[in-house]
Amino acid sequence: MKIARVTGKESDHLTSVQESIKNRNKRKSILFYLRKDWQLYILLLVPVAFAFIFKYGSMFGLVVAFKDYKILKGFSGSEWVGLSVFRKVFQMRDFGKSIRNTLLLNSLTLIIGFPLPILLALLLNEVKNKYFKKLTQTLLYLPHFLSFVIIGAIAYQIFGLANGVINNLLEATGHVRIPFLQEDNHWLITYVLINVWQTMGWGTIIYLAAITSVNPELYEAATVDGAGRLAKCIHVTLPCIKSTIVILLIMNLGKIMGGSFESVNALMNVATTEYTNTIPVLVYRLGLSNGKYSEATAIGLFQSVIGLLLVIGSDFFAKKLGEEGIL
């Protein structure tokens, strides 16, 4: 029996034929899903258009950071100045202070606020009463959907020095009123706790969703081995949701140089300027209050680049430690 030998040219031809078949099948599968789920793709057009218009489209404005931008001259009429705007920004006294405050507020929020959703998700997963569980979840999720303007108003009603609920109770019981929102150190603690309270419900949703994907057979095997609830949480649940924890940690590390203008602005006042001068607040003051658009854009670009580097760096170290990462 003769065995046919395939020459190099024939092998290349076979490979190209196989690749063309794969590409054709891939195109067919894409068309198949487009025809099958066309309603879903139409719904997808709205968020995609939003991303391109407000996320990618606005990137064109980054050229302002490299120009002596004059609003009457526009983008094309303003003079190119290279990196001189960045040098000017780095020499500003408020810039260094804003970086320090931003890192301080976000670091404290991350240290206190990151483990709490994990703990809450583990505790809620152990609750068997479905009505109590739903009520607790609703109370935890609700702050995430509230505007920080509303949260700030609630905070002043609770922690206010003159008419706050807590200070009224303290005075009624013979104690001294505490300036939660009127003194720098008290404001720092109050701000961090309010931020943690506002965001922990959303993180709990994500971790609960990850816990539901854990194979029930793992819990059954742990029960057979005599493991209790705490042992199951430590040796089964946490290892199974470890990838979710790592991904959220990487994303939170990328935001450590960011922060929200609304959260600080809703609680700030003239008595707490020591910690309220953050990067978003500085950008607002330079850009909208003083009309220094080039400086404000340069600070925003610097902030974004640092955030990107933090994400890439933390993702690199996560992969070095054997985790999946996000990139």
Short mmCIF file of C-alpha atoms in Angstrom, two decimals:
data_model
loop_
_atom_site.label_atom_id
_atom_site.label_comp_id
_atom_site.label_asym_id
_atom_site.label_seq_id
_atom_site.Cartn_x
_atom_site.Cartn_y
_atom_site.Cartn_z
CA MET A 1 0.00 0.00 0.00
CA LYS A 2 1.45 3.33 -1.09
CA ILE A 3 1.41 6.36 1.22
CA ALA A 4 1.06 9.69 -0.57
CA ARG A 5 3.63 12.28 0.41
CA VAL A 6 2.60 15.90 0.74
CA THR A 7 5.05 18.43 -0.60
CA GLY A 8 5.73 21.84 0.98
CA LYS A 9 3.62 23.69 -1.58
CA GLU A 10 0.70 21.29 -1.12
CA SER A 11 0.97 21.67 2.67
CA ASP A 12 0.82 25.48 2.38
CA HIS A 13 -2.17 25.14 0.07
CA LEU A 14 -3.98 22.87 2.54
CA THR A 15 -3.26 25.30 5.37
CA SER A 16 -4.64 28.25 3.40
CA VAL A 17 -7.74 26.23 2.49
CA GLN A 18 -8.31 25.33 6.15
CA GLU A 19 -7.90 28.96 7.21
CA SER A 20 -10.35 30.15 4.55
CA ILE A 21 -12.88 27.55 5.71
CA LYS A 22 -12.46 28.69 9.32
CA ASN A 23 -12.89 32.35 8.35
CA ARG A 24 -15.97 31.51 6.29
CA ASN A 25 -17.49 29.56 9.17
CA LYS A 26 -16.66 32.42 11.52
CA ARG A 27 -18.39 34.92 9.24
CA LYS A 28 -21.39 32.62 9.02
CA SER A 29 -21.57 32.30 12.80
CA ILE A 30 -21.43 36.10 13.21
CA LEU A 31 -24.24 36.56 10.69
CA PHE A 32 -26.19 33.78 12.39
CA TYR A 33 -26.03 35.49 15.79
CA LEU A 34 -26.79 38.88 14.24
CA ARG A 35 -29.97 37.48 12.67
CA LYS A 36 -30.91 35.53 15.78
CA ASP A 37 -30.37 38.25 18.40
CA TRP A 38 -30.79 41.40 16.34
CA GLN A 39 -32.99 43.00 19.03
CA LEU A 40 -30.17 42.72 21.58
CA TYR A 41 -27.66 44.26 19.18
CA ILE A 42 -30.01 47.19 18.58
CA LEU A 43 -30.18 47.74 22.34
CA LEU A 44 -26.38 47.58 22.40
CA LEU A 45 -26.15 50.50 19.98
CA VAL A 46 -27.13 53.02 22.68
CA PRO A 47 -24.29 52.28 25.17
CA VAL A 48 -21.81 51.89 22.30
CA ALA A 49 -22.82 55.29 20.89
CA PHE A 50 -22.59 56.78 24.39
CA ALA A 51 -19.06 55.42 24.82
CA PHE A 52 -17.87 56.71 21.44
CA ILE A 53 -19.42 60.16 21.85
CA PHE A 54 -18.69 60.92 25.49
CA LYS A 55 -15.61 58.74 26.15
CA TYR A 56 -13.63 58.48 22.93
CA GLY A 57 -14.98 61.64 21.32
CA SER A 58 -13.95 63.79 24.25
CA MET A 59 -10.35 62.56 23.94
CA PHE A 60 -9.87 65.09 21.15
CA GLY A 61 -9.97 67.76 23.83
CA LEU A 62 -6.71 66.45 25.32
CA VAL A 63 -4.83 68.64 22.85
CA VAL A 64 -5.79 71.56 25.09
CA ALA A 65 -3.16 70.33 27.58
CA PHE A 66 -0.46 71.09 24.99
CA LYS A 67 -1.80 74.49 23.92
CA ASP A 68 -2.21 77.95 25.37
CA TYR A 69 -5.92 77.50 24.92
CA LYS A 70 -8.09 80.55 24.41
CA ILE A 71 -11.79 79.86 24.23
CA LEU A 72 -12.38 82.53 21.56
CA LYS A 73 -9.61 81.14 19.32
CA GLY A 74 -10.75 77.53 19.63
CA PHE A 75 -8.65 74.39 19.20
CA SER A 76 -7.09 75.31 15.87
CA GLY A 77 -6.37 78.96 16.67
CA SER A 78 -4.70 78.41 20.05
CA GLU A 79 -0.90 78.29 20.13
CA TRP A 80 1.02 75.06 20.71
CA VAL A 81 3.20 75.29 23.83
CA GLY A 82 4.38 71.69 24.21
CA LEU A 83 4.92 70.55 27.80
CA SER A 84 5.12 74.02 29.31
CA VAL A 85 1.60 73.69 30.74
CA PHE A 86 2.64 70.52 32.58
CA ARG A 87 5.74 72.24 33.98
CA LYS A 88 3.56 75.10 35.16
CA VAL A 89 1.11 72.70 36.80
CA PHE A 90 3.82 70.69 38.57
CA GLN A 91 5.16 73.90 40.10
CA MET A 92 1.78 74.87 41.55
CA ARG A 93 1.62 74.65 45.34
CA ASP A 94 -1.96 73.37 45.31
CA PHE A 95 -1.07 70.55 42.90
CA GLY A 96 1.12 68.66 45.36
CA LYS A 97 -1.40 69.17 48.13
CA SER A 98 -4.23 67.91 45.92
CA ILE A 99 -2.27 64.74 45.11
CA ARG A 100 -1.63 64.13 48.81
CA ASN A 101 -5.29 64.63 49.73
CA THR A 102 -6.53 62.48 46.85
CA LEU A 103 -4.22 59.61 47.76
CA LEU A 104 -5.11 59.93 51.45
CA LEU A 105 -8.88 59.92 50.96
CA ASN A 106 -8.89 57.16 48.36
CA SER A 107 -6.38 54.99 50.23
CA LEU A 108 -8.39 55.13 53.45
CA THR A 109 -11.60 54.43 51.54
CA LEU A 110 -9.95 51.46 49.80
CA ILE A 111 -8.41 50.01 52.98
CA ILE A 112 -11.67 50.22 54.93
CA GLY A 113 -14.17 49.83 52.12
CA PHE A 114 -12.68 47.03 50.03
CA PRO A 115 -12.93 44.14 52.56
CA LEU A 116 -16.41 45.11 53.81
CA PRO A 117 -18.39 44.01 50.71
CA ILE A 118 -16.60 40.65 50.80
CA LEU A 119 -17.53 40.18 54.45
CA LEU A 120 -21.12 41.29 53.85
CA ALA A 121 -21.49 38.94 50.88
CA LEU A 122 -20.19 36.01 52.94
CA LEU A 123 -22.58 36.84 55.79
CA LEU A 124 -25.60 37.30 53.50
CA ASN A 125 -24.81 34.03 51.77
CA GLU A 126 -25.23 32.28 55.13
CA VAL A 127 -28.62 33.87 55.84
CA LYS A 128 -31.40 31.34 55.31
CA ASN A 129 -34.42 33.58 55.92
CA LYS A 130 -35.12 34.89 52.42
CA TYR A 131 -37.28 37.84 53.57
CA PHE A 132 -34.64 39.12 55.97
CA LYS A 133 -32.00 38.56 53.30
CA LYS A 134 -33.91 40.59 50.69
CA LEU A 135 -34.59 43.40 53.16
CA THR A 136 -30.91 43.57 54.13
CA GLN A 137 -29.81 43.56 50.49
CA THR A 138 -32.22 46.38 49.64
CA LEU A 139 -30.98 48.52 52.53
CA LEU A 140 -27.37 47.90 51.47
CA TYR A 141 -27.95 48.61 47.75
CA LEU A 142 -30.08 51.74 48.21
CA PRO A 143 -27.25 54.24 48.95
CA HIS A 144 -25.53 53.35 45.67
CA PHE A 145 -28.48 54.73 43.70
CA LEU A 146 -28.66 57.99 45.66
CA SER A 147 -27.04 61.15 44.34
CA PHE A 148 -24.21 62.46 46.48
CA VAL A 149 -26.11 65.73 46.73
CA ILE A 150 -28.82 63.83 48.60
CA ILE A 151 -26.25 61.93 50.65
CA GLY A 152 -24.55 65.21 51.57
CA ALA A 153 -27.86 66.70 52.71
CA ILE A 154 -28.57 63.60 54.81
CA ALA A 155 -25.05 63.75 56.27
CA TYR A 156 -25.55 67.35 57.41
CA GLN A 157 -28.88 66.42 58.99
CA ILE A 158 -27.21 63.59 60.92
CA PHE A 159 -23.70 64.93 61.63
CA GLY A 160 -24.29 68.70 61.57
CA LEU A 161 -22.83 70.66 64.47
CA ALA A 162 -25.81 72.93 65.14
CA ASN A 163 -28.85 70.75 64.40
CA GLY A 164 -27.45 67.29 63.62
CA VAL A 165 -29.29 64.33 65.11
CA ILE A 166 -26.17 62.83 66.70
CA ASN A 167 -25.04 66.12 68.24
CA ASN A 168 -28.53 66.79 69.59
CA LEU A 169 -28.44 63.39 71.28
CA LEU A 170 -24.95 64.07 72.64
CA GLU A 171 -26.05 67.41 74.08
CA ALA A 172 -29.21 65.89 75.53
CA THR A 173 -27.13 63.27 77.36
CA GLY A 174 -24.73 65.87 78.75
CA HIS A 175 -21.88 65.42 76.27
CA VAL A 176 -20.05 67.99 74.16
CA ARG A 177 -21.04 68.44 70.51
CA ILE A 178 -18.56 66.95 68.03
CA PRO A 179 -17.70 68.90 64.82
CA PHE A 180 -17.97 65.92 62.47
CA LEU A 181 -18.12 68.11 59.34
CA GLN A 182 -16.52 71.32 60.66
CA GLU A 183 -13.07 70.13 61.77
CA ASP A 184 -10.42 68.63 59.50
CA ASN A 185 -9.66 65.34 61.27
CA HIS A 186 -13.30 64.65 62.13
CA TRP A 187 -14.29 65.51 58.55
CA LEU A 188 -11.73 63.03 57.19
CA ILE A 189 -13.13 60.15 59.23
CA THR A 190 -16.75 61.10 58.47
CA TYR A 191 -16.05 61.41 54.74
CA VAL A 192 -14.41 57.98 54.54
CA LEU A 193 -17.23 56.29 56.48
CA ILE A 194 -19.92 57.93 54.32
CA ASN A 195 -18.11 56.87 51.13
CA VAL A 196 -17.76 53.31 52.38
CA TRP A 197 -21.45 53.23 53.31
CA GLN A 198 -22.44 54.56 49.89
CA THR A 199 -20.38 52.09 47.85
CA MET A 200 -20.30 48.84 49.84
CA GLY A 201 -23.75 47.70 48.66
CA TRP A 202 -22.70 47.63 45.00
CA GLY A 203 -19.62 45.55 45.78
CA THR A 204 -21.78 43.16 47.78
CA ILE A 205 -23.95 42.56 44.70
CA ILE A 206 -20.92 41.57 42.64
CA TYR A 207 -19.53 39.20 45.28
CA LEU A 208 -22.93 37.60 45.87
CA ALA A 209 -23.21 36.96 42.13
CA ALA A 210 -19.76 35.35 42.19
CA ILE A 211 -20.69 33.19 45.19
CA THR A 212 -23.77 31.83 43.39
CA SER A 213 -21.47 30.39 40.71
CA VAL A 214 -19.59 28.24 43.24
CA ASN A 215 -20.16 24.52 42.64
CA PRO A 216 -22.52 23.19 45.39
CA GLU A 217 -20.67 19.87 45.32
CA LEU A 218 -17.67 21.60 46.90
CA TYR A 219 -19.78 22.53 49.91
CA GLU A 220 -21.16 19.00 50.10
CA ALA A 221 -17.64 17.56 50.05
CA ALA A 222 -16.58 20.01 52.77
CA THR A 223 -19.60 18.98 54.88
CA VAL A 224 -18.63 15.32 54.53
CA ASP A 225 -15.14 16.22 55.74
CA GLY A 226 -16.69 17.82 58.83
CA ALA A 227 -16.14 21.48 57.88
CA GLY A 228 -18.28 24.09 59.60
CA ARG A 229 -19.64 27.31 58.11
CA LEU A 230 -16.52 29.33 58.86
CA ALA A 231 -14.26 26.64 57.39
CA LYS A 232 -16.40 26.51 54.24
CA CYS A 233 -16.14 30.29 53.85
CA ILE A 234 -12.36 30.23 54.24
CA HIS A 235 -11.50 27.08 52.29
CA VAL A 236 -14.30 26.93 49.68
CA THR A 237 -16.03 30.27 49.08
CA LEU A 238 -13.06 32.63 49.24
CA PRO A 239 -10.80 30.56 46.93
CA CYS A 240 -13.64 30.26 44.41
CA ILE A 241 -14.26 34.02 44.27
CA LYS A 242 -10.58 34.93 44.45
CA SER A 243 -10.43 35.93 40.78
CA THR A 244 -13.36 38.34 41.27
CA ILE A 245 -11.64 39.86 44.32
CA VAL A 246 -8.41 40.35 42.36
CA ILE A 247 -10.19 41.98 39.40
CA LEU A 248 -12.09 44.42 41.62
CA LEU A 249 -8.92 45.21 43.56
CA ILE A 250 -7.08 46.04 40.33
CA MET A 251 -9.93 48.29 39.20
CA ASN A 252 -10.04 50.05 42.57
CA LEU A 253 -6.28 50.60 42.54
CA GLY A 254 -6.68 52.29 39.16
CA LYS A 255 -9.08 54.80 40.74
CA ILE A 256 -6.84 55.69 43.66
CA MET A 257 -5.62 58.84 41.87
CA GLY A 258 -9.13 59.73 40.78
CA GLY A 259 -11.96 60.21 43.18
CA SER A 260 -15.31 61.89 42.83
CA PHE A 261 -15.80 65.64 42.74
CA GLU A 262 -19.41 65.25 43.87
CA SER A 263 -18.53 63.30 47.02
CA VAL A 264 -16.06 65.95 48.22
CA ASN A 265 -18.09 68.95 47.06
CA ALA A 266 -21.23 67.74 48.85
CA LEU A 267 -19.43 67.63 52.22
CA MET A 268 -16.80 70.37 51.92
CA ASN A 269 -16.94 73.76 53.64
CA VAL A 270 -14.56 76.62 54.42
CA ALA A 271 -13.51 75.01 57.72
CA THR A 272 -12.19 71.79 56.13
CA THR A 273 -9.90 72.97 53.34
CA GLU A 274 -7.00 70.90 54.69
CA TYR A 275 -8.33 67.69 53.11
CA THR A 276 -10.96 68.85 50.60
CA ASN A 277 -8.52 70.22 48.02
CA THR A 278 -8.35 67.06 45.89
CA ILE A 279 -7.47 66.66 42.21
CA PRO A 280 -11.12 66.77 40.96
CA VAL A 281 -11.75 69.89 43.07
CA LEU A 282 -8.58 71.54 41.73
CA VAL A 283 -9.61 70.73 38.14
CA TYR A 284 -13.03 72.25 38.79
CA ARG A 285 -11.55 75.42 40.26
CA LEU A 286 -8.99 75.89 37.50
CA GLY A 287 -11.25 74.99 34.60
CA LEU A 288 -14.72 76.25 35.45
CA SER A 289 -14.04 78.88 38.11
CA ASN A 290 -10.85 80.48 36.74
CA GLY A 291 -11.08 79.61 33.04
CA LYS A 292 -7.62 77.96 32.98
CA TYR A 293 -8.64 75.17 30.62
CA SER A 294 -5.12 74.14 29.62
CA GLU A 295 -4.01 73.63 33.24
CA ALA A 296 -7.20 71.76 34.13
CA THR A 297 -6.84 69.47 31.11
CA ALA A 298 -3.17 68.82 31.88
CA ILE A 299 -4.03 67.76 35.44
CA GLY A 300 -6.82 65.52 34.17
CA LEU A 301 -4.49 63.90 31.63
CA PHE A 302 -1.82 63.37 34.29
CA GLN A 303 -4.42 61.80 36.56
CA SER A 304 -5.60 59.44 33.80
CA VAL A 305 -2.07 58.35 32.86
CA ILE A 306 -1.22 57.55 36.49
CA GLY A 307 -4.46 55.58 36.82
CA LEU A 308 -3.64 53.61 33.66
CA LEU A 309 -0.12 52.84 34.92
CA LEU A 310 -1.54 51.66 38.25
CA VAL A 311 -3.94 49.31 36.48
CA ILE A 312 -1.21 47.91 34.22
CA GLY A 313 1.23 47.54 37.12
CA SER A 314 -1.24 45.86 39.47
CA ASP A 315 -2.39 43.57 36.66
CA PHE A 316 1.25 42.61 35.97
CA PHE A 317 1.89 41.73 39.61
CA ALA A 318 -1.40 39.81 39.82
CA LYS A 319 -0.34 37.65 36.88
CA LYS A 320 3.09 37.16 38.46
CA LEU A 321 1.30 35.76 41.52
CA GLY A 322 -0.66 33.34 39.35
CA GLU A 323 -3.94 35.25 39.06
CA GLU A 324 -5.83 35.99 35.84
CA GLY A 325 -5.76 39.79 35.89
CA ILE A 326 -7.88 41.93 33.59
CA LEU A 327 -5.60 42.62 30.60
#
